[in-house]
XYZ file of C-alpha atoms in Angstrom:
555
model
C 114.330 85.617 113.709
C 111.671 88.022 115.254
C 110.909 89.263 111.195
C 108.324 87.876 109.156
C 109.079 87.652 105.445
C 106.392 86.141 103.408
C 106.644 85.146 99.648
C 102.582 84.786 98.342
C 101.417 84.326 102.562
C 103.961 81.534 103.329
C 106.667 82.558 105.459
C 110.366 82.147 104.460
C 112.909 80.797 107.042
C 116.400 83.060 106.830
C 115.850 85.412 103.863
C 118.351 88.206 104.266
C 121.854 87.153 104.702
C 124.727 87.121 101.609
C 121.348 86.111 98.816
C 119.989 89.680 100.028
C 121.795 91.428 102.499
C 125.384 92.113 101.629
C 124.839 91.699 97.740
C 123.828 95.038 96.335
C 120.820 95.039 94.411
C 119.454 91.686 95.000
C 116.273 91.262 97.125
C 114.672 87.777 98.676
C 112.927 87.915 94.902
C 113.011 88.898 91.854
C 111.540 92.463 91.195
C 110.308 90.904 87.794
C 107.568 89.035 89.476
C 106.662 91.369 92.654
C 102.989 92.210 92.165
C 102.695 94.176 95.460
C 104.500 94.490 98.692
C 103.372 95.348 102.164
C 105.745 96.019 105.060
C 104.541 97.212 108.400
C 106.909 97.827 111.815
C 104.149 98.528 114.238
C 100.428 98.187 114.713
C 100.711 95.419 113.449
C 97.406 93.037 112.199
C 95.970 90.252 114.200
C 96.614 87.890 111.037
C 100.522 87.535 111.612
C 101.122 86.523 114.909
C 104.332 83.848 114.401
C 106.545 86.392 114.728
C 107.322 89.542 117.149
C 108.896 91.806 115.058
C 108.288 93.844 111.466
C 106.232 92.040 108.573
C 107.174 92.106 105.081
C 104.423 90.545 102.855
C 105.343 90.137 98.924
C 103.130 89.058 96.423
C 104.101 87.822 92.933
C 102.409 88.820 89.866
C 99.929 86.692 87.779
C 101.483 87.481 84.695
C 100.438 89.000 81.277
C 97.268 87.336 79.914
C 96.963 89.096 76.316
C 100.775 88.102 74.530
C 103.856 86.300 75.613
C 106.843 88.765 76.667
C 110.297 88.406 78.744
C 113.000 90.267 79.264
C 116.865 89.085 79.934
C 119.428 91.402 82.416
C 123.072 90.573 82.080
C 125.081 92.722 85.001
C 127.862 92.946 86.741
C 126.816 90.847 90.288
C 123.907 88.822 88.941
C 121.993 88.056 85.537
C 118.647 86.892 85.190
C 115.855 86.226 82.783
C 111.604 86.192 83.151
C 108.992 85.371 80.872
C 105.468 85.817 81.397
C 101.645 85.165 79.498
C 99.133 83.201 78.648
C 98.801 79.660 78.314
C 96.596 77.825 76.007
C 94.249 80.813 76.832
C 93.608 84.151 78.826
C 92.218 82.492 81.316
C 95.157 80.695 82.500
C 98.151 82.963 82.978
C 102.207 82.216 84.033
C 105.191 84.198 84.942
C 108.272 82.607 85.549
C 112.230 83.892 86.588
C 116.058 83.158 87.270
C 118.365 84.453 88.474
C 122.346 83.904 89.318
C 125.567 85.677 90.475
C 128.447 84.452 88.981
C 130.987 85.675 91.946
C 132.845 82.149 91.603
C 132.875 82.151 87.696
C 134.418 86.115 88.188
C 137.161 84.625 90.747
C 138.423 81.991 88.964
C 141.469 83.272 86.919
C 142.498 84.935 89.591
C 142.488 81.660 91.925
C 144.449 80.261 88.651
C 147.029 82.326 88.837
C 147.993 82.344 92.417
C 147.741 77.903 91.813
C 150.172 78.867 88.802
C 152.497 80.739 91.453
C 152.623 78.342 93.796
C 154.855 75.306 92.785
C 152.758 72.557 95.558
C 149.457 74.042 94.470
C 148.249 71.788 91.632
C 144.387 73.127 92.403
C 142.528 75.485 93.272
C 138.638 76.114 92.652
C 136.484 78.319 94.725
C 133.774 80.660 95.093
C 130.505 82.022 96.419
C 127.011 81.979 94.313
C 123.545 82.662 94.865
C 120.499 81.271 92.721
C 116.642 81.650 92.945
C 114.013 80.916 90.346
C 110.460 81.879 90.553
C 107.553 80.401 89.049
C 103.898 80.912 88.917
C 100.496 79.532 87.264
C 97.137 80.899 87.681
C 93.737 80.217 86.185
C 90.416 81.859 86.401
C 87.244 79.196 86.722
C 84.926 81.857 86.488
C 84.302 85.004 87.703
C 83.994 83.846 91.570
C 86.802 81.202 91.523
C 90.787 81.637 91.029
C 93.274 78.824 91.495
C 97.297 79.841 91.683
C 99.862 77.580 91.973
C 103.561 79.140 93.005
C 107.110 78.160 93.872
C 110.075 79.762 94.786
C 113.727 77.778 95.441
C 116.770 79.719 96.395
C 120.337 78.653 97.597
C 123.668 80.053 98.428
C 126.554 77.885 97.777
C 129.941 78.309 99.219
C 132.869 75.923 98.033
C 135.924 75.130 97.864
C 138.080 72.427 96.207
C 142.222 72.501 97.163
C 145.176 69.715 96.613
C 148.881 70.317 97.045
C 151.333 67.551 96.648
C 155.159 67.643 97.335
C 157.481 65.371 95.163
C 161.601 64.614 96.339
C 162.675 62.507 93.102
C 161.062 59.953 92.583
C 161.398 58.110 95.907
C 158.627 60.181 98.288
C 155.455 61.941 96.817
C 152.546 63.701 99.184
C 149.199 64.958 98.667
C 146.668 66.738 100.632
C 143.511 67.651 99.627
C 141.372 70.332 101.277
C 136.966 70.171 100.067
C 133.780 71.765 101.337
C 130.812 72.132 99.995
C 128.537 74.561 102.046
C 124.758 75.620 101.010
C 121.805 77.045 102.422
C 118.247 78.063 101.701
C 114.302 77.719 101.151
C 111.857 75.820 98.970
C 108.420 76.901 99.065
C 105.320 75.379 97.102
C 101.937 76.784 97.673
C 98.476 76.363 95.987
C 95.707 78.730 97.036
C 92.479 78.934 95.861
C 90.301 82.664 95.734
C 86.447 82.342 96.218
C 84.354 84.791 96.287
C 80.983 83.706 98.992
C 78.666 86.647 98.386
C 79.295 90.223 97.654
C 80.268 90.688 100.558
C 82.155 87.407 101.959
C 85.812 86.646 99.489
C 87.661 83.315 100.817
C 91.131 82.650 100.234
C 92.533 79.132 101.164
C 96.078 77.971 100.640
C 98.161 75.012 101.678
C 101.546 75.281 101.405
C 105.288 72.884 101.729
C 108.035 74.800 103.028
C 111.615 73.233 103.577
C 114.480 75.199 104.805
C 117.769 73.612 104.986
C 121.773 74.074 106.257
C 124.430 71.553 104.732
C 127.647 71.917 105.187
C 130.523 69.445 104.788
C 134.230 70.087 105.124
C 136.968 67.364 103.852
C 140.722 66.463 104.090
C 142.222 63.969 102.340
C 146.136 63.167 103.462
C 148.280 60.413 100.773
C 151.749 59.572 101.330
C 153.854 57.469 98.811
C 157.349 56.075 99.552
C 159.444 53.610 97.536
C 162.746 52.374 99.128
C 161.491 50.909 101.557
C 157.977 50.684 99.984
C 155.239 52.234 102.213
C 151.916 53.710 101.850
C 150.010 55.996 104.019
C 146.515 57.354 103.285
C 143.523 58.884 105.570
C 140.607 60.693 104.749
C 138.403 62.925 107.745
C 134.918 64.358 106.588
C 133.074 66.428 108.881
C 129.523 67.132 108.199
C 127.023 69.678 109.533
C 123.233 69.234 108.845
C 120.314 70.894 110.156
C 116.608 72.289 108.694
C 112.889 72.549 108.815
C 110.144 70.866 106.681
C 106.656 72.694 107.341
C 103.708 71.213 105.865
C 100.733 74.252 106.222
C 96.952 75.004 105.583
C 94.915 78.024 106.144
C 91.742 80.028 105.745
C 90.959 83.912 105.325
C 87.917 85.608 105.281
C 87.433 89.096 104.309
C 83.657 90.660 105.426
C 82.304 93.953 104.656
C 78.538 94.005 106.296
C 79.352 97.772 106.083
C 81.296 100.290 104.070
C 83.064 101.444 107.490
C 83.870 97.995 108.546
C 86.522 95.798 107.415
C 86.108 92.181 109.047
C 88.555 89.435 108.350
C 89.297 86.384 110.320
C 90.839 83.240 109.754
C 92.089 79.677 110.967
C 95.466 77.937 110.272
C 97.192 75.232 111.113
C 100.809 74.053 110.326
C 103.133 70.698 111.212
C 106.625 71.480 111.889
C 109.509 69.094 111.794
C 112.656 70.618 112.954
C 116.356 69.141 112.614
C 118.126 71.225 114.867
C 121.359 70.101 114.075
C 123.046 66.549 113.240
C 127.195 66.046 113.100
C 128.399 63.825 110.643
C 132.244 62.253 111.213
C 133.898 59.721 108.624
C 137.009 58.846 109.621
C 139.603 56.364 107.139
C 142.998 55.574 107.647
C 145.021 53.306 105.495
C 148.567 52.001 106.205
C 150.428 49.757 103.603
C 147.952 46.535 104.678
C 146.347 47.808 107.622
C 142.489 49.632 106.874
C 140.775 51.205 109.820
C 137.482 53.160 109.170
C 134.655 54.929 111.502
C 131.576 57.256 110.827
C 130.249 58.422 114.057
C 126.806 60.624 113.717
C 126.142 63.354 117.092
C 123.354 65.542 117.225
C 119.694 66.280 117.879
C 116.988 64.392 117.404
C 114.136 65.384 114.902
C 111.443 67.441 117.182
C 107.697 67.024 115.438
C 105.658 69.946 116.448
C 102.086 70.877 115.635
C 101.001 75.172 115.670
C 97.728 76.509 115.599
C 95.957 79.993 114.903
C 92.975 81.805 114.789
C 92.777 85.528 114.556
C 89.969 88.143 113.942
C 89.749 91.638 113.614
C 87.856 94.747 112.710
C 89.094 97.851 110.343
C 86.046 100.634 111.196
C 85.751 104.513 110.860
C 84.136 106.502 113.766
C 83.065 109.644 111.712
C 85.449 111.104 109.390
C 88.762 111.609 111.583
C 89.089 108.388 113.589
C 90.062 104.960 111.831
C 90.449 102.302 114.599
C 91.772 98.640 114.042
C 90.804 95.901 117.196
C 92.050 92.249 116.449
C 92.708 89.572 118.703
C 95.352 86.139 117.510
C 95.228 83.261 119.145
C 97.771 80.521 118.598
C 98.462 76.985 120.209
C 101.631 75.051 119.928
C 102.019 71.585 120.915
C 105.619 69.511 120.864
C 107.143 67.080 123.224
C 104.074 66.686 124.837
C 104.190 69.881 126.142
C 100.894 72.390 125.130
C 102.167 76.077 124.663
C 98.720 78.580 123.748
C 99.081 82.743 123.271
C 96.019 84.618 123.651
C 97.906 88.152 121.812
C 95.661 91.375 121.776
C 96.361 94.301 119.027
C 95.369 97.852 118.250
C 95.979 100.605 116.374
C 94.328 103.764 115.452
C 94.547 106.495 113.284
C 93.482 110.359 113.777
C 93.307 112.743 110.884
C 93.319 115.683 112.046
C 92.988 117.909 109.204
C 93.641 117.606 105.724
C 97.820 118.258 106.362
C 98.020 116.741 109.554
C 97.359 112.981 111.131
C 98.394 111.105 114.222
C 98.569 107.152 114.506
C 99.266 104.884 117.491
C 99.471 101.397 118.127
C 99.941 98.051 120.223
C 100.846 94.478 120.289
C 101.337 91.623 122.219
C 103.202 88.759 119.560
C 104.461 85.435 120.793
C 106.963 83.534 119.175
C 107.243 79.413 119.114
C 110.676 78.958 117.156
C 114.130 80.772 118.227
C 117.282 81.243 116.104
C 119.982 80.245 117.582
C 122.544 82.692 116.827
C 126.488 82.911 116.909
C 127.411 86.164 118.432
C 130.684 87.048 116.999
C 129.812 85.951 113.274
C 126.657 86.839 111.133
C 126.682 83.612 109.090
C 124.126 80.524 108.435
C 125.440 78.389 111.047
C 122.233 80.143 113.057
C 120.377 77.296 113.736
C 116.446 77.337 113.973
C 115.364 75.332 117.354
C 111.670 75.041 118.479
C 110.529 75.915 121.918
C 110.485 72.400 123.970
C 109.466 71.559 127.700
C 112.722 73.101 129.040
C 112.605 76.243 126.377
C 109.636 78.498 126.775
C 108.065 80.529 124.129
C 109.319 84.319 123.322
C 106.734 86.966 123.500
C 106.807 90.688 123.516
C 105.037 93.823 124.325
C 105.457 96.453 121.700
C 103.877 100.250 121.916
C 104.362 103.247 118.722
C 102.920 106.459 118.059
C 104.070 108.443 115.170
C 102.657 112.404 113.411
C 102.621 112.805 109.905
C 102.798 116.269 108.323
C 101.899 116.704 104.577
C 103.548 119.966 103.501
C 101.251 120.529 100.065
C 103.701 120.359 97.090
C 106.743 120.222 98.609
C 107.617 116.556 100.949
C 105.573 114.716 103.427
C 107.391 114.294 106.798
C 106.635 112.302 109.544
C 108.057 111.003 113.132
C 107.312 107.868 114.859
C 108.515 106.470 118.294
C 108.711 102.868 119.642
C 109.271 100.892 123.101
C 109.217 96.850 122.670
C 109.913 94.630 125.736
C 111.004 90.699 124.796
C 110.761 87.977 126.961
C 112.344 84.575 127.217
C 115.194 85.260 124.904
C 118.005 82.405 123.963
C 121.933 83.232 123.285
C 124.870 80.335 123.296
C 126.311 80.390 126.604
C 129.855 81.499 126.398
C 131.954 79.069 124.733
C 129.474 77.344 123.327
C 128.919 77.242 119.402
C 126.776 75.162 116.969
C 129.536 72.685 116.415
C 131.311 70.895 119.546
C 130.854 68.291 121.971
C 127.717 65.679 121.774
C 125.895 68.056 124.404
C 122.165 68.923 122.947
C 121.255 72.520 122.100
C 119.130 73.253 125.116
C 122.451 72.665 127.375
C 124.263 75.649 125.207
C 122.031 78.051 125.715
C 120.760 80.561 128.433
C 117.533 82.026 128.722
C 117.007 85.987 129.284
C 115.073 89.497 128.762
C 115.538 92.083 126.189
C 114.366 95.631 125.137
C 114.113 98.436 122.583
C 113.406 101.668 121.313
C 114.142 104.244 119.476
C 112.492 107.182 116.859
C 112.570 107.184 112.936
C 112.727 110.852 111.335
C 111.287 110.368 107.669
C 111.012 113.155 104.675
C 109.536 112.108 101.290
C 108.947 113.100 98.356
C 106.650 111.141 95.470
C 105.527 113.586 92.705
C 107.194 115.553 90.107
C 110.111 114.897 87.945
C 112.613 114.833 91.704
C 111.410 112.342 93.907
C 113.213 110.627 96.862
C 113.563 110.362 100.978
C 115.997 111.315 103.372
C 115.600 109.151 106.481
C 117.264 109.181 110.382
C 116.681 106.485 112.703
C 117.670 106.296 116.119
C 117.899 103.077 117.816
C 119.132 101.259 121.123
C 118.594 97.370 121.795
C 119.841 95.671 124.712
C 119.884 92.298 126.433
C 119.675 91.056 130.068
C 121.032 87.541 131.069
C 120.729 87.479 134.898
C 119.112 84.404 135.525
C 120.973 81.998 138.481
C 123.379 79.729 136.189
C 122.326 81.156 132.942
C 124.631 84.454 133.063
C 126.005 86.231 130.403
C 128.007 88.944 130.450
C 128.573 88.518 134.223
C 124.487 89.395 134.735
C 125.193 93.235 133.312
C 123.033 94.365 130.521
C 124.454 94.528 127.278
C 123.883 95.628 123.384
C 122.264 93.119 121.557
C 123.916 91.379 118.233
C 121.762 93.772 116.187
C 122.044 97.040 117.839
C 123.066 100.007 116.122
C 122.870 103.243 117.205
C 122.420 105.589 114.479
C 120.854 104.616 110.751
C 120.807 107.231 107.833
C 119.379 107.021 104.440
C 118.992 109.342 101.694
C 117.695 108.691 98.081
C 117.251 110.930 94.827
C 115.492 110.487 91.833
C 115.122 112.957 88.823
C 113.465 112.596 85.466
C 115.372 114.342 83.120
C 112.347 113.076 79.957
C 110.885 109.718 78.916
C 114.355 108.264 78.321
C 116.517 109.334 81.018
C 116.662 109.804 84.595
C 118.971 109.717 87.160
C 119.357 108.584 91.009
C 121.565 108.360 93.297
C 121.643 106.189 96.752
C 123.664 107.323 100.023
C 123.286 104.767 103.199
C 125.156 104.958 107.111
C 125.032 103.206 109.865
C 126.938 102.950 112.882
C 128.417 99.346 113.389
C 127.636 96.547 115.504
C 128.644 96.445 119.148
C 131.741 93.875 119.464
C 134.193 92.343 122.264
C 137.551 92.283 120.592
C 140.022 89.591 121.445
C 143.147 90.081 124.251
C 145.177 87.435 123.717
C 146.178 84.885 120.843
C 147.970 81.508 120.750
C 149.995 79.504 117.957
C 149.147 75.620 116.978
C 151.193 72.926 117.079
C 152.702 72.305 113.260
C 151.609 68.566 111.873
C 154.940 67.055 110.855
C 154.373 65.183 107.374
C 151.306 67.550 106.233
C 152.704 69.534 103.503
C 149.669 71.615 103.197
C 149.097 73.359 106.084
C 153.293 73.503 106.614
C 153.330 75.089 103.005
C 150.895 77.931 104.223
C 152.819 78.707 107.417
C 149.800 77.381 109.344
């Protein structure tokens, strides 16, 4: 949660998990429409400031204004198609995209053969898929005014559809059905208008809907027929998980150059948040011969209506020819539960250049963060939850320092080393025992409040010219976590490694160009694993007498 990703300057809520992550290959969007990307880890600019952590900016492509062209990519994991030019005229310009996996569609004759195998099995459908598609429309008013109009929607969709039945003659006949349906992801809609002021004032104003949302629903579905005597017996339980955010956003840049060795920009923003932290859904039917009995009982959180703020500014200016020094200030305000939350968060970095070969850099940051995810520690799946800071849960906020050399060795690599220290404040893990699903007790009495820290040094050699190209990269990392406070221990008070900590992190990449036609890379990636608390001791459930299902699977 402490990593900005934006898609065309709107932020995306939980990009990288199974849709990026663990899928080789597949990014948050499709490369077909990536204009340019910007990713920074330190010095970071006053104009992000929701966030304490890295930055990763993309921005889509307008699209091909002279002739209509598209390409289609059937592989292994996903397939997808784009298409991209002009409509009714250059001035107005589109590029649209798709894309799907088709990991359920893959699975499926295998799932029919083991339902084939199994005499009580009568069905058995599931599988994972991701989706995304990509869309967007620009026009040019004149040579001062552009108006764009993007969207992106993307879900992963886990389910699962069992039934098993058990027949003796004709006289007794069972079924049990197993369901869940189980998806996740964003919608984003943004229109931003470009203006160019003066030559030397551009404005660029955007307002933007973002909804992020977690449904999952899991089913069972018991019928039991008997003739001699006559009886029927039939219930149905449905449990339902549901939680989300809708953001509604505007905002204003500026960029001003009164100078050519100043860089101004500045801005205002505003945003209104409505968060569902998380709502349980129970449906409950039983049915015996003339006796019905139903209930639906609903637990959760309520709805939490929150309204941010920010202003930032900043200056990008040269002192001679070696210095480069950026100054910016953010300020942000956050108001909810009528409680008023404000950040006053200073920045700077700086650059030295040395010589022609040789440059230094340094940086810091103070960020401040107004929404948590609340995380499972022992499973890295979307039952996170995002939860607001409220009266009783303070903001996060961090202190983060880096300085880093850079060494171009003239036709050979460029190699540099960088070092980093961040301190984190007012952190939020699940008490032990405590999970997103459970009793009717609200978030904010499942969670402990704490301190956090780390650091570590990235080794980096690269190569970008000629026909062999690549990097070969070493990162050394530690994070760790603190939970002292009286009544909110964890891990007995002791310090220990965070969810995300890994210790060692190596990459290495090679490209060669053989001619116009072929070339050839290769990828290598390791990384030491998560920290972990195995379990000590395990227990066996009671067996349901009369469900054939879970009796047929030795459950």
């Amino acid at each position: 949660d402490e990593n900005s990703v934006y898609i065309n300057g709107i932020e995306v809520y939980r990009p990288l998990l199974i849709s990026s992550g663990q899928q080789e290959g597949l990014s948050i969007i499709n490369p077909n429409l990536v204009g340019n990307i910007q990713f920074s880890t330190g010095g970071f600019s006053a104009e992000y400031g929701d966030r304490m952590s890295s930055v990763l900016d993309i921005r889509m492509n307008d699209g091909n204004n002279k002739k209509l062209k598209g390409n289609v990519s059937v592989g292994i994991i996903p397939s997808k198609i784009n298409l991209e030019g002009p409509l009714f005229s250059e001035k107005t310009t589109f590029n649209i995209s798709a894309r799907r996996t088709y990991y359920d569609i893959l699975a499926q004759p295998a799932l029919a053969i083991v339902a084939r195998n199994d005499d009580m099995l009568e069905k058995l459908r599931a599988g994972y898929y991701f989706y995304d598609l990509n869309a967007k429309i620009s026009h040019k008013f004149s040579d001062k005014d552009r108006l764009y109009l993007s969207s992106y929607m993307g879900d992963d969709v886990i389910y699962a559809n069992i039934r098993d039945s058990y027949r003796y003659e004709q006289d007794y006949k069972s079924e049990d059905r197993i369901k869940m349906d189980w998806d996740w992801g964003n919608m984003i809609h943004a229109l931003r208008w470009n203006h160019i002021i003066n030559n030397k004032l551009f404005m660029n104003t955007t307002a933007s809907f973002t909804r992020y949302r977690f449904d999952m629903t899991l089913g069972n579905t018991s019928e039991v027929t008997q003739k001699n005597p006559d009886s029927y017996q039939f219930s149905e339980m449905s449990l339902g998980y549901k939680s989300g955010i809708v953001d509604y956003g505007i905002k204003s840049d500026f960029d001003f150059s009164p100078h050519p060795d100043h860089d101004i920009k500045f801005g205002v923003g505003y945003i209104y948040h409505t968060f569902r932290p998380g709502v349980q859904v129970v449906e409950q039917k039983y049915e015996q011969d003339t006796i019905k009995l139903s209930n639906d009982t609903t637990i959760g959180n309520k709805r939490i209506f929150s309204h941010e703020t920010t202003l930032f500014i900043e200056d990008n200016f040269s002192v001679g020819s070696v210095l480069k020094i950026n100054p910016g200030l953010h300020y942000s305000t956050f108001i909810v539960q009528g409680q008023f939350y404000h950040s006053l968060q200073p920045r700077i970095s700086m650059r030295a250049l040395i010589n022609d070969n040789f440059s230094f850099k340094a940086g810091y940051a103070m960020m401040s963060q107004y929404i948590h995810l609340l995380s499972n520690s022992n499973i890295s799946l979307p039952t996170d939850l995002w939860v607001p800071v409220t009266k009783r849960i303070k903001p996060m906020n961090s202190h983060q320092y880096s300085a880093g050399v850079k060494y171009d060795l003239k036709n050979i690599a460029e190699f540099s080393a960088e070092g980093y220290y961040k301190s984190m404040h007012n952190l939020i893990e699940y008490k032990d025992g405590a999970s997103f699903m459970g009793s009717d007790t609200g978030w904010e009495d499942k969670v402990s409040m704490g301190e956090g820290w780390a650091y570590g040094v990235e080794l980096l050699a690269q190569r970008s010219f000629g026909k062999t190209t690549g990097w070969l990269g070493y990162t050394w990392s530690k994070s760790e976590r603190l939970f002292n406070r009286p009544g909110q221990e964890l891990n007995n008070g002791e310090v220990f490694p965070a969810k995300y900590d890994r210790r060692h992190d190596v990459s290495l990449v090679v490209s060669h160009t053989f001619n116009e036609r072929i070339d050839l890379s290769g990828t290598v990636i390791y990384s030491t694993g998560n920290a972990g608390t195995l379990a000590l001791q395990n227990y066996s459930g009671q067996i349901v007498p009369g469900n054939n299902f879970y009796n047929s699977n030795g459950m």
